[in-house]
């Protein structure tokens, strides 16, 4: 059940993520490495030290502002590999309301359909 849900949404997730990564990479002047779409239980996204980005396929089921926040968050890690004040200042260039968005994201429950 979970596997078929993943396979059903993976390609759309890949398309959406690539579009938005391309856009925000220009905004932030960063060059990400490989982008992977994964079926993860607990994480929305991650950034490796090598600059490769992973995103949860369920990002495609989120409202646009939440999906964009996750993408901006991981792209900002290409400049600041931590959650320092500098990092959050970068995020705030796009999402000055990132505290609200993080709260909204924590409260989001994705339902399998
Ligand atoms: Zn982070």
JSON list of C-alpha atoms and ligand atoms in Angstrom, two decimals:
[
{"chain": "A", "resi": 1, "resn": "UNK", "atom": "CA", "xyz": [0.00, 0.00, 0.00]},
{"chain": "A", "resi": 2, "resn": "UNK", "atom": "CA", "xyz": [2.67, 2.46, 1.05]},
{"chain": "A", "resi": 3, "resn": "UNK", "atom": "CA", "xyz": [4.95, 1.37, -1.81]},
{"chain": "A", "resi": 4, "resn": "UNK", "atom": "CA", "xyz": [2.26, 1.84, -4.46]},
{"chain": "A", "resi": 5, "resn": "UNK", "atom": "CA", "xyz": [1.42, 5.27, -3.08]},
{"chain": "A", "resi": 6, "resn": "UNK", "atom": "CA", "xyz": [5.08, 6.20, -3.43]},
{"chain": "A", "resi": 7, "resn": "UNK", "atom": "CA", "xyz": [5.34, 4.90, -6.99]},
{"chain": "A", "resi": 8, "resn": "UNK", "atom": "CA", "xyz": [2.16, 6.74, -7.93]},
{"chain": "A", "resi": 9, "resn": "UNK", "atom": "CA", "xyz": [3.42, 10.13, -6.74]},
{"chain": "A", "resi": 10, "resn": "UNK", "atom": "CA", "xyz": [7.16, 9.87, -7.24]},
{"chain": "A", "resi": 11, "resn": "UNK", "atom": "CA", "xyz": [7.38, 11.18, -10.81]},
{"chain": "A", "resi": 12, "resn": "UNK", "atom": "CA", "xyz": [5.17, 14.17, -10.13]},
{"chain": "A", "resi": 13, "resn": "UNK", "atom": "CA", "xyz": [7.21, 14.87, -7.00]},
{"chain": "A", "resi": 14, "resn": "UNK", "atom": "CA", "xyz": [10.42, 14.69, -9.04]},
{"chain": "A", "resi": 15, "resn": "UNK", "atom": "CA", "xyz": [9.01, 17.11, -11.62]},
{"chain": "A", "resi": 16, "resn": "UNK", "atom": "CA", "xyz": [7.77, 19.58, -9.02]},
{"chain": "A", "resi": 17, "resn": "UNK", "atom": "CA", "xyz": [10.97, 19.45, -6.98]},
{"chain": "A", "resi": 18, "resn": "UNK", "atom": "CA", "xyz": [13.18, 19.99, -10.03]},
{"chain": "A", "resi": 19, "resn": "UNK", "atom": "CA", "xyz": [11.12, 22.99, -11.15]},
{"chain": "A", "resi": 20, "resn": "UNK", "atom": "CA", "xyz": [11.24, 24.65, -7.75]},
{"chain": "A", "resi": 21, "resn": "UNK", "atom": "CA", "xyz": [14.89, 23.79, -7.08]},
{"chain": "A", "resi": 22, "resn": "UNK", "atom": "CA", "xyz": [15.79, 25.37, -10.40]},
{"chain": "A", "resi": 23, "resn": "UNK", "atom": "CA", "xyz": [13.88, 28.53, -9.54]},
{"chain": "A", "resi": 24, "resn": "UNK", "atom": "CA", "xyz": [15.18, 28.94, -5.98]},
{"chain": "A", "resi": 25, "resn": "UNK", "atom": "CA", "xyz": [18.74, 28.00, -6.97]},
{"chain": "A", "resi": 26, "resn": "UNK", "atom": "CA", "xyz": [18.74, 31.11, -9.11]},
{"chain": "A", "resi": 27, "resn": "UNK", "atom": "CA", "xyz": [17.29, 33.20, -6.30]},
{"chain": "A", "resi": 28, "resn": "UNK", "atom": "CA", "xyz": [20.00, 32.00, -3.90]},
{"chain": "A", "resi": 29, "resn": "UNK", "atom": "CA", "xyz": [22.79, 31.59, -6.44]},
{"chain": "A", "resi": 30, "resn": "UNK", "atom": "CA", "xyz": [23.55, 28.03, -5.40]},
{"chain": "A", "resi": 31, "resn": "UNK", "atom": "CA", "xyz": [24.29, 24.88, -7.39]},
{"chain": "A", "resi": 32, "resn": "UNK", "atom": "CA", "xyz": [22.88, 21.72, -5.86]},
{"chain": "A", "resi": 33, "resn": "UNK", "atom": "CA", "xyz": [24.30, 18.28, -6.64]},
{"chain": "A", "resi": 34, "resn": "UNK", "atom": "CA", "xyz": [22.10, 15.25, -7.15]},
{"chain": "A", "resi": 35, "resn": "UNK", "atom": "CA", "xyz": [18.44, 15.50, -6.29]},
{"chain": "A", "resi": 36, "resn": "UNK", "atom": "CA", "xyz": [16.68, 12.37, -5.02]},
{"chain": "A", "resi": 37, "resn": "UNK", "atom": "CA", "xyz": [13.04, 11.70, -4.28]},
{"chain": "A", "resi": 38, "resn": "UNK", "atom": "CA", "xyz": [12.63, 9.24, -1.44]},
{"chain": "A", "resi": 39, "resn": "UNK", "atom": "CA", "xyz": [10.01, 7.41, 0.52]},
{"chain": "A", "resi": 40, "resn": "UNK", "atom": "CA", "xyz": [10.93, 8.52, 4.03]},
{"chain": "A", "resi": 41, "resn": "UNK", "atom": "CA", "xyz": [8.91, 8.20, 7.18]},
{"chain": "A", "resi": 42, "resn": "UNK", "atom": "CA", "xyz": [10.13, 11.08, 9.24]},
{"chain": "A", "resi": 43, "resn": "UNK", "atom": "CA", "xyz": [11.96, 13.61, 7.08]},
{"chain": "A", "resi": 44, "resn": "UNK", "atom": "CA", "xyz": [10.77, 16.11, 4.49]},
{"chain": "A", "resi": 45, "resn": "UNK", "atom": "CA", "xyz": [14.18, 16.78, 3.12]},
{"chain": "A", "resi": 46, "resn": "UNK", "atom": "CA", "xyz": [17.90, 16.69, 3.76]},
{"chain": "A", "resi": 47, "resn": "UNK", "atom": "CA", "xyz": [21.14, 18.04, 2.39]},
{"chain": "A", "resi": 48, "resn": "UNK", "atom": "CA", "xyz": [24.40, 16.10, 2.35]},
{"chain": "A", "resi": 49, "resn": "UNK", "atom": "CA", "xyz": [27.83, 17.60, 2.88]},
{"chain": "A", "resi": 50, "resn": "UNK", "atom": "CA", "xyz": [28.46, 17.06, -0.81]},
{"chain": "A", "resi": 51, "resn": "UNK", "atom": "CA", "xyz": [25.47, 19.22, -1.69]},
{"chain": "A", "resi": 52, "resn": "UNK", "atom": "CA", "xyz": [23.14, 16.41, -2.72]},
{"chain": "A", "resi": 53, "resn": "UNK", "atom": "CA", "xyz": [19.51, 17.00, -1.83]},
{"chain": "A", "resi": 54, "resn": "UNK", "atom": "CA", "xyz": [16.89, 14.46, -0.79]},
{"chain": "A", "resi": 55, "resn": "UNK", "atom": "CA", "xyz": [13.21, 15.14, -0.67]},
{"chain": "A", "resi": 56, "resn": "UNK", "atom": "CA", "xyz": [10.30, 13.14, 0.60]},
{"chain": "A", "resi": 57, "resn": "UNK", "atom": "CA", "xyz": [7.92, 12.30, -2.27]},
{"chain": "A", "resi": 58, "resn": "UNK", "atom": "CA", "xyz": [5.00, 13.44, -0.07]},
{"chain": "A", "resi": 59, "resn": "UNK", "atom": "CA", "xyz": [6.16, 17.01, -0.66]},
{"chain": "A", "resi": 60, "resn": "UNK", "atom": "CA", "xyz": [3.90, 16.86, -3.72]},
{"chain": "A", "resi": 61, "resn": "UNK", "atom": "CA", "xyz": [0.87, 16.46, -1.46]},
{"chain": "A", "resi": 62, "resn": "UNK", "atom": "CA", "xyz": [1.58, 19.64, 0.50]},
{"chain": "A", "resi": 63, "resn": "UNK", "atom": "CA", "xyz": [0.26, 23.15, -0.14]},
{"chain": "A", "resi": 64, "resn": "UNK", "atom": "CA", "xyz": [2.69, 25.08, -2.37]},
{"chain": "A", "resi": 65, "resn": "UNK", "atom": "CA", "xyz": [4.08, 27.35, 0.35]},
{"chain": "A", "resi": 66, "resn": "UNK", "atom": "CA", "xyz": [5.03, 24.35, 2.51]},
{"chain": "A", "resi": 67, "resn": "UNK", "atom": "CA", "xyz": [6.67, 22.52, -0.39]},
{"chain": "A", "resi": 68, "resn": "UNK", "atom": "CA", "xyz": [8.57, 25.68, -1.33]},
{"chain": "A", "resi": 69, "resn": "UNK", "atom": "CA", "xyz": [9.67, 26.18, 2.26]},
{"chain": "A", "resi": 70, "resn": "UNK", "atom": "CA", "xyz": [11.19, 22.68, 2.38]},
{"chain": "A", "resi": 71, "resn": "UNK", "atom": "CA", "xyz": [13.05, 23.32, -0.87]},
{"chain": "A", "resi": 72, "resn": "UNK", "atom": "CA", "xyz": [14.31, 26.73, 0.25]},
{"chain": "A", "resi": 73, "resn": "UNK", "atom": "CA", "xyz": [15.38, 25.25, 3.59]},
{"chain": "A", "resi": 74, "resn": "UNK", "atom": "CA", "xyz": [17.52, 22.57, 1.95]},
{"chain": "A", "resi": 75, "resn": "UNK", "atom": "CA", "xyz": [18.99, 24.98, -0.62]},
{"chain": "A", "resi": 76, "resn": "UNK", "atom": "CA", "xyz": [20.00, 27.38, 2.17]},
{"chain": "A", "resi": 77, "resn": "UNK", "atom": "CA", "xyz": [22.02, 24.50, 3.65]},
{"chain": "A", "resi": 78, "resn": "UNK", "atom": "CA", "xyz": [24.23, 24.74, 0.58]},
{"chain": "A", "resi": 79, "resn": "UNK", "atom": "CA", "xyz": [25.35, 28.09, 1.99]},
{"chain": "A", "resi": 80, "resn": "UNK", "atom": "CA", "xyz": [25.04, 27.38, 5.71]},
{"chain": "A", "resi": 81, "resn": "UNK", "atom": "CA", "xyz": [25.43, 23.76, 6.73]},
{"chain": "A", "resi": 82, "resn": "UNK", "atom": "CA", "xyz": [23.80, 24.30, 10.11]},
{"chain": "A", "resi": 83, "resn": "UNK", "atom": "CA", "xyz": [20.78, 25.99, 11.69]},
{"chain": "A", "resi": 84, "resn": "UNK", "atom": "CA", "xyz": [22.60, 29.15, 12.75]},
{"chain": "A", "resi": 85, "resn": "UNK", "atom": "CA", "xyz": [21.13, 32.66, 12.77]},
{"chain": "A", "resi": 86, "resn": "UNK", "atom": "CA", "xyz": [22.80, 33.16, 9.38]},
{"chain": "A", "resi": 87, "resn": "UNK", "atom": "CA", "xyz": [20.94, 30.15, 8.05]},
{"chain": "A", "resi": 88, "resn": "UNK", "atom": "CA", "xyz": [17.55, 31.41, 9.22]},
{"chain": "A", "resi": 89, "resn": "UNK", "atom": "CA", "xyz": [18.31, 34.87, 7.82]},
{"chain": "A", "resi": 90, "resn": "UNK", "atom": "CA", "xyz": [18.76, 33.23, 4.42]},
{"chain": "A", "resi": 91, "resn": "UNK", "atom": "CA", "xyz": [15.47, 31.35, 4.75]},
{"chain": "A", "resi": 92, "resn": "UNK", "atom": "CA", "xyz": [13.77, 34.58, 5.84]},
{"chain": "A", "resi": 93, "resn": "UNK", "atom": "CA", "xyz": [14.71, 36.25, 2.55]},
{"chain": "A", "resi": 94, "resn": "UNK", "atom": "CA", "xyz": [11.97, 34.12, 1.01]},
{"chain": "A", "resi": 95, "resn": "UNK", "atom": "CA", "xyz": [9.88, 33.21, 4.06]},
{"chain": "A", "resi": 96, "resn": "UNK", "atom": "CA", "xyz": [9.92, 35.97, 6.66]},
{"chain": "A", "resi": 97, "resn": "UNK", "atom": "CA", "xyz": [7.14, 33.96, 8.36]},
{"chain": "A", "resi": 98, "resn": "UNK", "atom": "CA", "xyz": [9.22, 30.78, 8.55]},
{"chain": "A", "resi": 99, "resn": "UNK", "atom": "CA", "xyz": [8.33, 30.24, 12.22]},
{"chain": "A", "resi": 100, "resn": "UNK", "atom": "CA", "xyz": [4.64, 29.98, 11.31]},
{"chain": "A", "resi": 101, "resn": "UNK", "atom": "CA", "xyz": [5.44, 27.77, 8.36]},
{"chain": "A", "resi": 102, "resn": "UNK", "atom": "CA", "xyz": [7.50, 25.39, 10.49]},
{"chain": "A", "resi": 103, "resn": "UNK", "atom": "CA", "xyz": [4.62, 25.15, 12.93]},
{"chain": "A", "resi": 104, "resn": "UNK", "atom": "CA", "xyz": [2.18, 24.48, 10.12]},
{"chain": "A", "resi": 105, "resn": "UNK", "atom": "CA", "xyz": [4.48, 21.80, 8.74]},
{"chain": "A", "resi": 106, "resn": "UNK", "atom": "CA", "xyz": [4.79, 20.08, 12.10]},
{"chain": "A", "resi": 107, "resn": "UNK", "atom": "CA", "xyz": [1.02, 19.95, 12.34]},
{"chain": "A", "resi": 108, "resn": "UNK", "atom": "CA", "xyz": [0.59, 18.60, 8.82]},
{"chain": "A", "resi": 109, "resn": "UNK", "atom": "CA", "xyz": [-0.53, 15.03, 8.61]},
{"chain": "A", "resi": 110, "resn": "UNK", "atom": "CA", "xyz": [-0.27, 13.46, 5.20]},
{"chain": "A", "resi": 111, "resn": "UNK", "atom": "CA", "xyz": [-3.05, 11.00, 4.53]},
{"chain": "A", "resi": 112, "resn": "UNK", "atom": "CA", "xyz": [-2.43, 8.04, 2.22]},
{"chain": "A", "resi": 113, "resn": "UNK", "atom": "CA", "xyz": [-4.93, 7.89, -0.59]},
{"chain": "B", "resi": 1, "resn": "LIG", "atom": "ZN1", "xyz": [17.87, 22.08, 8.10]}
]
